[in-house]
Amino acid sequence: MQINPYYRKAFFHETDQMGIIHHSNYLKWFEESRFDLLEQLGFGMDFLEREGLSSPVLDIACSYKAMVHFNDEVAIKISVKKISSARLIFSYNVWHDGEIKASGESGHCFINQAGKIISLKREYPELHEILSQLVVK
C-alpha cells in the first residue's frame, strides 16, 4: 500500500527567537501527519468521531538533526513501526531539501467513549489489517 508523505510549510508563528522552528512544533507536525495518514486510509476524523474512538498518545520522542526555517516546505514520512491488538507505534521522518531534519516515534492505543482501551484487532479488524500492512520490516 502506497502512503503519500504529508507536506506542509513552516509558518512564521512556529519560529523561535533564533528564526528556526521551535522544537515543540515537530510534535504537532507528527500529529498532523497521523491524521493525514488515517484520512488516506479512509479512517479519518469523521470515522473516529462517528465510532466514538480516540487514540491518545502514550509516549512520544523526537530527535532533531538539522534546523527548519520559516517558509521551508517539509515532507513528513510516516510509517507503522509496530502494531498489536491494542497498541500502535508510528515512526516519523521530517524531510526538507533531501535531508532528514528530525525523526521520531509515538505510541498510541485506541479507547472508546468510556475511556476503556479496546482491541483494534477484534473491534475494527479492517483498520487493524490495513495498519498491519504498513509495518516497516
Tab-separated table of N, CA, C and O in Angstrom:
chain	number	residue	atom	x	y	z
A	1	MET	N	0.848	-1.184	0.000
A	1	MET	CA	0.000	0.000	0.000
A	1	MET	C	0.892	1.246	0.000
A	1	MET	O	1.800	1.356	0.813
A	2	GLN	N	0.634	2.158	-0.883
A	2	GLN	CA	1.417	3.385	-1.018
A	2	GLN	C	0.802	4.503	-0.169
A	2	GLN	O	-0.361	4.836	-0.339
A	3	ILE	N	1.604	5.052	0.734
A	3	ILE	CA	1.175	6.180	1.558
A	3	ILE	C	1.957	7.410	1.121
A	3	ILE	O	3.188	7.378	1.017
A	4	ASN	N	1.237	8.480	0.846
A	4	ASN	CA	1.880	9.724	0.441
A	4	ASN	C	2.404	10.469	1.662
A	4	ASN	O	1.761	10.477	2.714
A	5	PRO	N	3.563	11.125	1.531
A	5	PRO	CA	4.050	11.954	2.630
A	5	PRO	C	3.071	13.101	2.898
A	5	PRO	O	2.292	13.486	2.021
A	6	TYR	N	3.133	13.627	4.084
A	6	TYR	CA	2.337	14.788	4.462
A	6	TYR	C	3.212	16.020	4.257
A	6	TYR	O	4.311	16.111	4.809
A	7	TYR	N	2.744	16.953	3.430
A	7	TYR	CA	3.504	18.167	3.124
A	7	TYR	C	2.905	19.365	3.848
A	7	TYR	O	1.689	19.490	3.940
A	8	ARG	N	3.787	20.230	4.333
A	8	ARG	CA	3.326	21.485	4.945
A	8	ARG	C	4.477	22.490	4.929
A	8	ARG	O	5.632	22.127	4.892
A	9	LYS	N	4.072	23.758	4.921
A	9	LYS	CA	5.049	24.853	5.017
A	9	LYS	C	5.195	25.247	6.464
A	9	LYS	O	4.228	25.243	7.227
A	10	ALA	N	6.406	25.599	6.826
A	10	ALA	CA	6.675	26.080	8.182
A	10	ALA	C	6.203	27.532	8.281
A	10	ALA	O	6.581	28.373	7.466
A	11	PHE	N	5.385	27.813	9.267
A	11	PHE	CA	4.822	29.144	9.447
A	11	PHE	C	5.698	30.021	10.334
A	11	PHE	O	6.426	29.526	11.197
A	12	PHE	N	5.578	31.327	10.146
A	12	PHE	CA	6.354	32.277	10.931
A	12	PHE	C	6.071	32.132	12.424
A	12	PHE	O	6.985	32.178	13.247
A	13	HIS	N	4.803	31.931	12.789
A	13	HIS	CA	4.464	31.821	14.212
A	13	HIS	C	5.048	30.570	14.873
A	13	HIS	O	5.029	30.445	16.093
A	14	GLU	N	5.602	29.668	14.082
A	14	GLU	CA	6.218	28.472	14.632
A	14	GLU	C	7.713	28.652	14.927
A	14	GLU	O	8.347	27.752	15.465
A	15	THR	N	8.254	29.815	14.593
A	15	THR	CA	9.681	30.053	14.801
A	15	THR	C	9.958	30.565	16.208
A	15	THR	O	9.078	31.080	16.897
A	16	ASP	N	11.219	30.423	16.617
A	16	ASP	CA	11.643	30.948	17.908
A	16	ASP	C	12.476	32.216	17.682
A	16	ASP	O	12.551	32.717	16.556
A	17	GLN	N	13.115	32.720	18.728
A	17	GLN	CA	13.884	33.964	18.617
A	17	GLN	C	15.081	33.845	17.683
A	17	GLN	O	15.596	34.850	17.204
A	18	MET	N	15.511	32.616	17.416
A	18	MET	CA	16.643	32.403	16.518
A	18	MET	C	16.206	32.277	15.058
A	18	MET	O	17.023	32.078	14.175
A	19	GLY	N	14.884	32.340	14.828
A	19	GLY	CA	14.379	32.254	13.466
A	19	GLY	C	14.253	30.833	12.936
A	19	GLY	O	14.089	30.639	11.733
A	20	ILE	N	14.341	29.858	13.826
A	20	ILE	CA	14.157	28.465	13.415
A	20	ILE	C	12.872	27.935	14.037
A	20	ILE	O	12.330	28.513	14.980
A	21	ILE	N	12.390	26.830	13.507
A	21	ILE	CA	11.151	26.253	14.018
A	21	ILE	C	11.387	25.748	15.441
A	21	ILE	O	12.324	25.002	15.701
A	22	HIS	N	10.520	26.185	16.349
A	22	HIS	CA	10.619	25.768	17.743
A	22	HIS	C	10.408	24.257	17.843
A	22	HIS	O	9.538	23.699	17.155
A	23	HIS	N	11.183	23.620	18.702
A	23	HIS	CA	11.162	22.160	18.796
A	23	HIS	C	9.781	21.577	19.098
A	23	HIS	O	9.459	20.481	18.656
A	24	SER	N	8.933	22.287	19.818
A	24	SER	CA	7.612	21.748	20.173
A	24	SER	C	6.713	21.549	18.958
A	24	SER	O	5.801	20.721	18.988
A	25	ASN	N	6.979	22.284	17.895
A	25	ASN	CA	6.120	22.188	16.715
A	25	ASN	C	6.257	20.860	15.976
A	25	ASN	O	5.323	20.429	15.309
A	26	TYR	N	7.398	20.209	16.102
A	26	TYR	CA	7.577	18.930	15.418
A	26	TYR	C	6.572	17.905	15.933
A	26	TYR	O	6.060	17.100	15.161
A	27	LEU	N	6.252	17.954	17.218
A	27	LEU	CA	5.265	17.017	17.762
A	27	LEU	C	3.883	17.293	17.190
A	27	LEU	O	3.113	16.362	16.921
A	28	LYS	N	3.579	18.568	16.971
A	28	LYS	CA	2.310	18.928	16.323
A	28	LYS	C	2.290	18.425	14.882
A	28	LYS	O	1.270	17.942	14.399
A	29	TRP	N	3.431	18.541	14.210
A	29	TRP	CA	3.522	18.066	12.832
A	29	TRP	C	3.342	16.555	12.779
A	29	TRP	O	2.731	16.028	11.846
A	30	PHE	N	3.876	15.845	13.777
A	30	PHE	CA	3.667	14.396	13.835
A	30	PHE	C	2.170	14.094	13.913
A	30	PHE	O	1.665	13.217	13.214
A	31	GLU	N	1.466	14.842	14.764
A	31	GLU	CA	0.024	14.640	14.907
A	31	GLU	C	-0.696	14.912	13.585
A	31	GLU	O	-1.557	14.132	13.159
A	32	GLU	N	-0.348	16.006	12.921
A	32	GLU	CA	-0.963	16.323	11.630
A	32	GLU	C	-0.746	15.177	10.647
A	32	GLU	O	-1.659	14.803	9.902
A	33	SER	N	0.454	14.626	10.628
A	33	SER	CA	0.750	13.548	9.684
A	33	SER	C	-0.011	12.266	10.039
A	33	SER	O	-0.403	11.523	9.140
A	34	ARG	N	-0.240	12.013	11.338
A	34	ARG	CA	-1.056	10.848	11.735
A	34	ARG	C	-2.476	10.974	11.215
A	34	ARG	O	-3.046	10.026	10.677
A	35	PHE	N	-3.057	12.168	11.387
A	35	PHE	CA	-4.424	12.362	10.906
A	35	PHE	C	-4.482	12.291	9.385
A	35	PHE	O	-5.443	11.772	8.818
A	36	ASP	N	-3.455	12.782	8.723
A	36	ASP	CA	-3.394	12.685	7.268
A	36	ASP	C	-3.310	11.219	6.839
A	36	ASP	O	-3.997	10.803	5.896
A	37	LEU	N	-2.499	10.433	7.527
A	37	LEU	CA	-2.384	9.008	7.215
A	37	LEU	C	-3.736	8.316	7.363
A	37	LEU	O	-4.176	7.595	6.462
A	38	LEU	N	-4.412	8.537	8.494
A	38	LEU	CA	-5.717	7.906	8.698
A	38	LEU	C	-6.723	8.335	7.632
A	38	LEU	O	-7.534	7.528	7.167
A	39	GLU	N	-6.643	9.591	7.229
A	39	GLU	CA	-7.513	10.092	6.154
A	39	GLU	C	-7.217	9.351	4.852
A	39	GLU	O	-8.139	8.926	4.139
A	40	GLN	N	-5.927	9.181	4.528
A	40	GLN	CA	-5.551	8.453	3.315
A	40	GLN	C	-6.059	7.013	3.342
A	40	GLN	O	-6.377	6.444	2.294
A	41	LEU	N	-6.125	6.439	4.538
A	41	LEU	CA	-6.576	5.052	4.677
A	41	LEU	C	-8.095	4.919	4.693
A	41	LEU	O	-8.630	3.812	4.699
A	42	GLY	N	-8.810	6.062	4.725
A	42	GLY	CA	-10.268	6.036	4.758
A	42	GLY	C	-10.842	5.932	6.165
A	42	GLY	O	-12.015	5.603	6.331
A	43	PHE	N	-10.003	6.203	7.173
A	43	PHE	CA	-10.436	6.131	8.570
A	43	PHE	C	-10.104	7.441	9.282
A	43	PHE	O	-9.500	7.445	10.354
A	44	GLY	N	-10.498	8.549	8.680
A	44	GLY	CA	-10.178	9.879	9.202
A	44	GLY	C	-10.992	10.263	10.425
A	44	GLY	O	-11.689	9.440	11.036
A	45	MET	N	-10.924	11.531	10.771
A	45	MET	CA	-11.604	12.037	11.959
A	45	MET	C	-13.108	11.787	11.930
A	45	MET	O	-13.701	11.513	12.968
A	46	ASP	N	-13.711	11.866	10.763
A	46	ASP	CA	-15.149	11.622	10.688
A	46	ASP	C	-15.470	10.195	11.146
A	46	ASP	O	-16.420	9.960	11.885
A	47	PHE	N	-14.650	9.239	10.749
A	47	PHE	CA	-14.828	7.853	11.179
A	47	PHE	C	-14.620	7.730	12.688
A	47	PHE	O	-15.437	7.114	13.390
A	48	LEU	N	-13.518	8.285	13.191
A	48	LEU	CA	-13.220	8.184	14.621
A	48	LEU	C	-14.330	8.794	15.470
A	48	LEU	O	-14.764	8.205	16.462
A	49	GLU	N	-14.807	9.974	15.060
A	49	GLU	CA	-15.874	10.631	15.814
A	49	GLU	C	-17.175	9.843	15.753
A	49	GLU	O	-17.856	9.681	16.758
A	50	ARG	N	-17.511	9.344	14.573
A	50	ARG	CA	-18.736	8.565	14.410
A	50	ARG	C	-18.701	7.304	15.285
A	50	ARG	O	-19.701	6.912	15.877
A	51	GLU	N	-17.521	6.693	15.394
A	51	GLU	CA	-17.375	5.466	16.184
A	51	GLU	C	-17.096	5.734	17.661
A	51	GLU	O	-17.042	4.802	18.461
A	52	GLY	N	-16.897	7.005	18.020
A	52	GLY	CA	-16.604	7.343	19.414
A	52	GLY	C	-15.223	6.893	19.850
A	52	GLY	O	-15.002	6.552	21.010
A	53	LEU	N	-14.279	6.893	18.924
A	53	LEU	CA	-12.916	6.436	19.203
A	53	LEU	C	-11.956	7.603	19.388
A	53	LEU	O	-12.101	8.642	18.755
A	54	SER	N	-10.979	7.375	20.229
A	54	SER	CA	-9.850	8.294	20.380
A	54	SER	C	-8.583	7.461	20.368
A	54	SER	O	-8.611	6.262	20.648
A	55	SER	N	-7.489	8.121	20.047
A	55	SER	CA	-6.200	7.436	20.015
A	55	SER	C	-5.177	8.289	20.763
A	55	SER	O	-4.388	9.008	20.159
A	56	PRO	N	-5.199	8.216	22.101
A	56	PRO	CA	-4.295	9.060	22.875
A	56	PRO	C	-2.832	8.690	22.685
A	56	PRO	O	-2.503	7.539	22.394
A	57	VAL	N	-1.988	9.687	22.862
A	57	VAL	CA	-0.544	9.484	22.815
A	57	VAL	C	-0.117	8.906	24.163
A	57	VAL	O	-0.398	9.475	25.210
A	58	LEU	N	0.559	7.775	24.123
A	58	LEU	CA	1.072	7.142	25.339
A	58	LEU	C	2.511	7.558	25.612
A	58	LEU	O	2.930	7.677	26.756
A	59	ASP	N	3.269	7.733	24.543
A	59	ASP	CA	4.639	8.226	24.654
A	59	ASP	C	5.050	8.807	23.306
A	59	ASP	O	4.478	8.464	22.272
A	60	ILE	N	6.027	9.703	23.353
A	60	ILE	CA	6.473	10.361	22.117
A	60	ILE	C	7.921	10.793	22.289
A	60	ILE	O	8.353	11.130	23.396
A	61	ALA	N	8.658	10.744	21.188
A	61	ALA	CA	10.059	11.157	21.195
A	61	ALA	C	10.397	11.795	19.854
A	61	ALA	O	9.812	11.451	18.828
A	62	CYS	N	11.339	12.729	19.897
A	62	CYS	CA	11.777	13.391	18.676
A	62	CYS	C	13.277	13.663	18.776
A	62	CYS	O	13.754	14.130	19.810
A	63	SER	N	13.987	13.354	17.712
A	63	SER	CA	15.409	13.669	17.603
A	63	SER	C	15.575	14.710	16.512
A	63	SER	O	15.095	14.526	15.396
A	64	TYR	N	16.257	15.784	16.861
A	64	TYR	CA	16.439	16.893	15.935
A	64	TYR	C	17.806	16.767	15.265
A	64	TYR	O	18.818	16.647	15.930
A	65	LYS	N	17.797	16.793	13.943
A	65	LYS	CA	19.020	16.568	13.172
A	65	LYS	C	19.569	17.860	12.566
A	65	LYS	O	20.769	18.062	12.530
A	66	ALA	N	18.671	18.693	12.072
A	66	ALA	CA	19.056	19.953	11.428
A	66	ALA	C	17.872	20.912	11.507
A	66	ALA	O	16.742	20.499	11.732
A	67	MET	N	18.149	22.188	11.322
A	67	MET	CA	17.120	23.212	11.503
A	67	MET	C	16.158	23.300	10.322
A	67	MET	O	16.540	23.085	9.181
A	68	VAL	N	14.925	23.634	10.645
A	68	VAL	CA	13.917	24.009	9.661
A	68	VAL	C	13.612	25.475	9.917
A	68	VAL	O	13.515	25.900	11.067
A	69	HIS	N	13.486	26.241	8.848
A	69	HIS	CA	13.253	27.681	8.945
A	69	HIS	C	11.872	28.053	8.423
A	69	HIS	O	11.237	27.275	7.708
A	70	PHE	N	11.464	29.254	8.755
A	70	PHE	CA	10.212	29.811	8.241
A	70	PHE	C	10.140	29.636	6.730
A	70	PHE	O	11.103	29.858	6.013
A	71	ASN	N	8.989	29.208	6.276
A	71	ASN	CA	8.639	29.051	4.868
A	71	ASN	C	9.257	27.820	4.193
A	71	ASN	O	9.019	27.600	3.014
A	72	ASP	N	10.047	27.041	4.908
A	72	ASP	CA	10.524	25.779	4.342
A	72	ASP	C	9.336	24.844	4.183
A	72	ASP	O	8.461	24.783	5.054
A	73	GLU	N	9.296	24.131	3.076
A	73	GLU	CA	8.268	23.101	2.926
A	73	GLU	C	8.893	21.776	3.341
A	73	GLU	O	9.942	21.390	2.825
A	74	VAL	N	8.233	21.101	4.275
A	74	VAL	CA	8.731	19.813	4.743
A	74	VAL	C	7.792	18.709	4.283
A	74	VAL	O	6.601	18.938	4.051
A	75	ALA	N	8.358	17.527	4.152
A	75	ALA	CA	7.589	16.319	3.865
A	75	ALA	C	7.771	15.411	5.064
A	75	ALA	O	8.903	15.109	5.455
A	76	ILE	N	6.676	15.005	5.653
A	76	ILE	CA	6.740	14.114	6.805
A	76	ILE	C	6.328	12.728	6.334
A	76	ILE	O	5.203	12.520	5.878
A	77	LYS	N	7.276	11.826	6.424
A	77	LYS	CA	7.018	10.442	6.024
A	77	LYS	C	6.740	9.645	7.288
A	77	LYS	O	7.561	9.586	8.194
A	78	ILE	N	5.562	9.066	7.331
A	78	ILE	CA	5.102	8.322	8.496
A	78	ILE	C	4.975	6.851	8.133
A	78	ILE	O	4.598	6.512	7.001
A	79	SER	N	5.308	6.005	9.083
A	79	SER	CA	5.127	4.567	8.884
A	79	SER	C	4.696	3.951	10.214
A	79	SER	O	4.779	4.593	11.261
A	80	VAL	N	4.228	2.730	10.133
A	80	VAL	CA	3.868	1.991	11.330
A	80	VAL	C	5.075	1.139	11.701
A	80	VAL	O	5.544	0.331	10.900
A	81	LYS	N	5.575	1.360	12.903
A	81	LYS	CA	6.739	0.592	13.358
A	81	LYS	C	6.308	-0.740	13.968
A	81	LYS	O	6.943	-1.768	13.756
A	82	LYS	N	5.203	-0.702	14.721
A	82	LYS	CA	4.744	-1.910	15.403
A	82	LYS	C	3.254	-1.780	15.702
A	82	LYS	O	2.769	-0.688	15.984
A	83	ILE	N	2.554	-2.911	15.627
A	83	ILE	CA	1.139	-2.916	15.970
A	83	ILE	C	0.815	-4.227	16.681
A	83	ILE	O	1.333	-5.289	16.320
A	84	SER	N	0.001	-4.114	17.714
A	84	SER	CA	-0.551	-5.284	18.391
A	84	SER	C	-2.065	-5.078	18.415
A	84	SER	O	-2.572	-4.144	17.789
A	85	SER	N	-2.773	-5.885	19.137
A	85	SER	CA	-4.227	-5.727	19.145
A	85	SER	C	-4.658	-4.425	19.813
A	85	SER	O	-5.700	-3.873	19.495
A	86	ALA	N	-3.836	-3.904	20.745
A	86	ALA	CA	-4.246	-2.710	21.485
A	86	ALA	C	-3.257	-1.553	21.410
A	86	ALA	O	-3.561	-0.461	21.861
A	87	ARG	N	-2.086	-1.758	20.860
A	87	ARG	CA	-1.059	-0.711	20.844
A	87	ARG	C	-0.500	-0.523	19.435
A	87	ARG	O	-0.408	-1.468	18.663
A	88	LEU	N	-0.116	0.716	19.153
A	88	LEU	CA	0.351	1.099	17.829
A	88	LEU	C	1.507	2.078	17.989
A	88	LEU	O	1.416	3.018	18.778
A	89	ILE	N	2.595	1.849	17.259
A	89	ILE	CA	3.734	2.761	17.300
A	89	ILE	C	3.997	3.275	15.889
A	89	ILE	O	4.185	2.492	14.957
A	90	PHE	N	3.965	4.612	15.753
A	90	PHE	CA	4.272	5.266	14.489
A	90	PHE	C	5.712	5.756	14.503
A	90	PHE	O	6.248	6.122	15.551
A	91	SER	N	6.302	5.817	13.324
A	91	SER	CA	7.642	6.350	13.137
A	91	SER	C	7.554	7.493	12.130
A	91	SER	O	6.776	7.417	11.170
A	92	TYR	N	8.334	8.557	12.357
A	92	TYR	CA	8.273	9.758	11.522
A	92	TYR	C	9.662	10.191	11.068
A	92	TYR	O	10.619	10.102	11.838
A	93	ASN	N	9.736	10.716	9.852
A	93	ASN	CA	10.929	11.408	9.362
A	93	ASN	C	10.471	12.702	8.711
A	93	ASN	O	9.600	12.680	7.835
A	94	VAL	N	11.049	13.803	9.157
A	94	VAL	CA	10.741	15.120	8.598
A	94	VAL	C	11.856	15.460	7.613
A	94	VAL	O	13.026	15.577	8.002
A	95	TRP	N	11.496	15.625	6.348
A	95	TRP	CA	12.456	15.869	5.270
A	95	TRP	C	12.329	17.294	4.734
A	95	TRP	O	11.223	17.833	4.641
A	96	HIS	N	13.464	17.862	4.350
A	96	HIS	CA	13.497	19.125	3.604
A	96	HIS	C	14.776	19.141	2.782
A	96	HIS	O	15.861	18.855	3.293
A	97	ASP	N	14.637	19.452	1.497
A	97	ASP	CA	15.782	19.506	0.574
A	97	ASP	C	16.632	18.237	0.613
A	97	ASP	O	17.864	18.291	0.634
A	98	GLY	N	15.962	17.087	0.634
A	98	GLY	CA	16.671	15.816	0.573
A	98	GLY	C	17.388	15.419	1.848
A	98	GLY	O	18.185	14.482	1.833
A	99	GLU	N	17.109	16.092	2.947
A	99	GLU	CA	17.793	15.827	4.212
A	99	GLU	C	16.760	15.597	5.322
A	99	GLU	O	15.757	16.300	5.396
A	100	ILE	N	17.026	14.613	6.168
A	100	ILE	CA	16.166	14.401	7.332
A	100	ILE	C	16.489	15.477	8.357
A	100	ILE	O	17.629	15.620	8.792
A	101	LYS	N	15.473	16.248	8.720
A	101	LYS	CA	15.625	17.331	9.694
A	101	LYS	C	15.292	16.874	11.111
A	101	LYS	O	15.820	17.414	12.081
A	102	ALA	N	14.386	15.902	11.220
A	102	ALA	CA	14.002	15.359	12.524
A	102	ALA	C	13.396	13.981	12.309
A	102	ALA	O	12.877	13.674	11.230
A	103	SER	N	13.476	13.164	13.340
A	103	SER	CA	12.831	11.859	13.301
A	103	SER	C	12.240	11.587	14.673
A	103	SER	O	12.666	12.178	15.669
A	104	GLY	N	11.256	10.710	14.699
A	104	GLY	CA	10.637	10.429	15.982
A	104	GLY	C	9.698	9.251	15.935
A	104	GLY	O	9.511	8.622	14.892
A	105	GLU	N	9.124	8.979	17.110
A	105	GLU	CA	8.152	7.911	17.271
A	105	GLU	C	7.088	8.345	18.254
A	105	GLU	O	7.344	9.183	19.125
A	106	SER	N	5.907	7.754	18.101
A	106	SER	CA	4.845	7.963	19.081
A	106	SER	C	4.093	6.656	19.275
A	106	SER	O	3.867	5.912	18.329
A	107	GLY	N	3.730	6.398	20.524
A	107	GLY	CA	2.970	5.202	20.872
A	107	GLY	C	1.541	5.571	21.209
A	107	GLY	O	1.290	6.609	21.840
A	108	HIS	N	0.599	4.734	20.793
A	108	HIS	CA	-0.827	5.018	20.957
A	108	HIS	C	-1.589	3.752	21.312
A	108	HIS	O	-1.142	2.641	21.054
A	109	CYS	N	-2.769	3.960	21.853
A	109	CYS	CA	-3.758	2.901	21.980
A	109	CYS	C	-5.054	3.481	21.423
A	109	CYS	O	-5.093	4.652	21.029
A	110	PHE	N	-6.087	2.690	21.372
A	110	PHE	CA	-7.409	3.188	20.975
A	110	PHE	C	-8.337	3.002	22.151
A	110	PHE	O	-8.332	1.959	22.802
A	111	ILE	N	-9.130	4.031	22.433
A	111	ILE	CA	-10.085	3.959	23.533
A	111	ILE	C	-11.476	4.326	23.026
A	111	ILE	O	-11.632	5.065	22.063
A	112	ASN	N	-12.487	3.799	23.722
A	112	ASN	CA	-13.864	4.122	23.386
A	112	ASN	C	-14.318	5.356	24.165
A	112	ASN	O	-13.530	5.946	24.916
A	113	GLN	N	-15.573	5.723	24.016
A	113	GLN	CA	-16.087	6.931	24.681
A	113	GLN	C	-16.021	6.839	26.200
A	113	GLN	O	-15.930	7.849	26.876
A	114	ALA	N	-16.057	5.629	26.732
A	114	ALA	CA	-15.983	5.433	28.176
A	114	ALA	C	-14.543	5.497	28.684
A	114	ALA	O	-14.300	5.396	29.876
A	115	GLY	N	-13.587	5.653	27.745
A	115	GLY	CA	-12.181	5.735	28.134
A	115	GLY	C	-11.523	4.382	28.332
A	115	GLY	O	-10.414	4.297	28.855
A	116	LYS	N	-12.179	3.326	27.878
A	116	LYS	CA	-11.638	1.968	28.011
A	116	LYS	C	-10.835	1.606	26.767
A	116	LYS	O	-11.260	1.857	25.639
A	117	ILE	N	-9.673	1.011	26.996
A	117	ILE	CA	-8.844	0.544	25.879
A	117	ILE	C	-9.582	-0.574	25.155
A	117	ILE	O	-10.146	-1.472	25.789
A	118	ILE	N	-9.569	-0.487	23.841
A	118	ILE	CA	-10.230	-1.520	23.033
A	118	ILE	C	-9.185	-2.294	22.235
A	118	ILE	O	-8.082	-1.814	21.999
A	119	SER	N	-9.565	-3.472	21.816
A	119	SER	CA	-8.749	-4.279	20.914
A	119	SER	C	-9.117	-3.878	19.493
A	119	SER	O	-10.214	-4.200	19.021
A	120	LEU	N	-8.224	-3.168	18.850
A	120	LEU	CA	-8.469	-2.750	17.469
A	120	LEU	C	-8.632	-3.978	16.577
A	120	LEU	O	-9.491	-4.006	15.701
A	121	LYS	N	-7.831	-4.984	16.837
A	121	LYS	CA	-7.877	-6.206	16.030
A	121	LYS	C	-9.250	-6.875	16.110
A	121	LYS	O	-9.764	-7.370	15.117
A	122	ARG	N	-9.865	-6.872	17.280
A	122	ARG	CA	-11.164	-7.525	17.458
A	122	ARG	C	-12.323	-6.622	17.023
A	122	ARG	O	-13.246	-7.062	16.356
A	123	GLU	N	-12.269	-5.337	17.395
A	123	GLU	CA	-13.426	-4.462	17.162
A	123	GLU	C	-13.405	-3.739	15.810
A	123	GLU	O	-14.461	-3.368	15.302
A	124	TYR	N	-12.215	-3.545	15.248
A	124	TYR	CA	-12.093	-2.892	13.935
A	124	TYR	C	-11.049	-3.644	13.116
A	124	TYR	O	-9.984	-3.116	12.802
A	125	PRO	N	-11.346	-4.897	12.760
A	125	PRO	CA	-10.350	-5.737	12.082
A	125	PRO	C	-9.864	-5.172	10.753
A	125	PRO	O	-8.691	-5.353	10.397
A	126	GLU	N	-10.733	-4.463	10.028
A	126	GLU	CA	-10.307	-3.915	8.732
A	126	GLU	C	-9.230	-2.853	8.932
A	126	GLU	O	-8.205	-2.852	8.249
A	127	LEU	N	-9.421	-1.950	9.890
A	127	LEU	CA	-8.424	-0.927	10.183
A	127	LEU	C	-7.138	-1.566	10.711
A	127	LEU	O	-6.037	-1.190	10.301
A	128	HIS	N	-7.269	-2.544	11.579
A	128	HIS	CA	-6.090	-3.235	12.111
A	128	HIS	C	-5.293	-3.887	10.984
A	128	HIS	O	-4.059	-3.799	10.949
A	129	GLU	N	-5.975	-4.526	10.051
A	129	GLU	CA	-5.303	-5.197	8.939
A	129	GLU	C	-4.576	-4.196	8.042
A	129	GLU	O	-3.434	-4.423	7.641
A	130	ILE	N	-5.224	-3.085	7.744
A	130	ILE	CA	-4.595	-2.058	6.901
A	130	ILE	C	-3.346	-1.512	7.584
A	130	ILE	O	-2.288	-1.368	6.966
A	131	LEU	N	-3.451	-1.186	8.874
A	131	LEU	CA	-2.289	-0.678	9.608
A	131	LEU	C	-1.186	-1.732	9.689
A	131	LEU	O	-0.003	-1.393	9.605
A	132	SER	N	-1.556	-2.973	9.830
A	132	SER	CA	-0.571	-4.064	9.889
A	132	SER	C	0.224	-4.170	8.594
A	132	SER	O	1.402	-4.495	8.612
A	133	GLN	N	-0.450	-3.885	7.472
A	133	GLN	CA	0.226	-3.929	6.171
A	133	GLN	C	1.261	-2.824	6.027
A	133	GLN	O	2.138	-2.905	5.167
A	134	LEU	N	1.159	-1.787	6.863
A	134	LEU	CA	2.077	-0.656	6.775
A	134	LEU	C	3.309	-0.802	7.658
A	134	LEU	O	4.186	0.065	7.650
A	135	VAL	N	3.371	-1.894	8.425
A	135	VAL	CA	4.528	-2.100	9.301
A	135	VAL	C	5.780	-2.232	8.449
A	135	VAL	O	5.831	-3.034	7.511
A	136	VAL	N	6.766	-1.401	8.783
A	136	VAL	CA	8.047	-1.435	8.070
A	136	VAL	C	8.897	-2.526	8.688
A	136	VAL	O	9.132	-2.547	9.886
A	137	LYS	N	9.313	-3.445	7.845
A	137	LYS	CA	10.096	-4.582	8.346
A	137	LYS	C	11.561	-4.374	8.156
A	137	LYS	O	12.061	-3.686	7.366
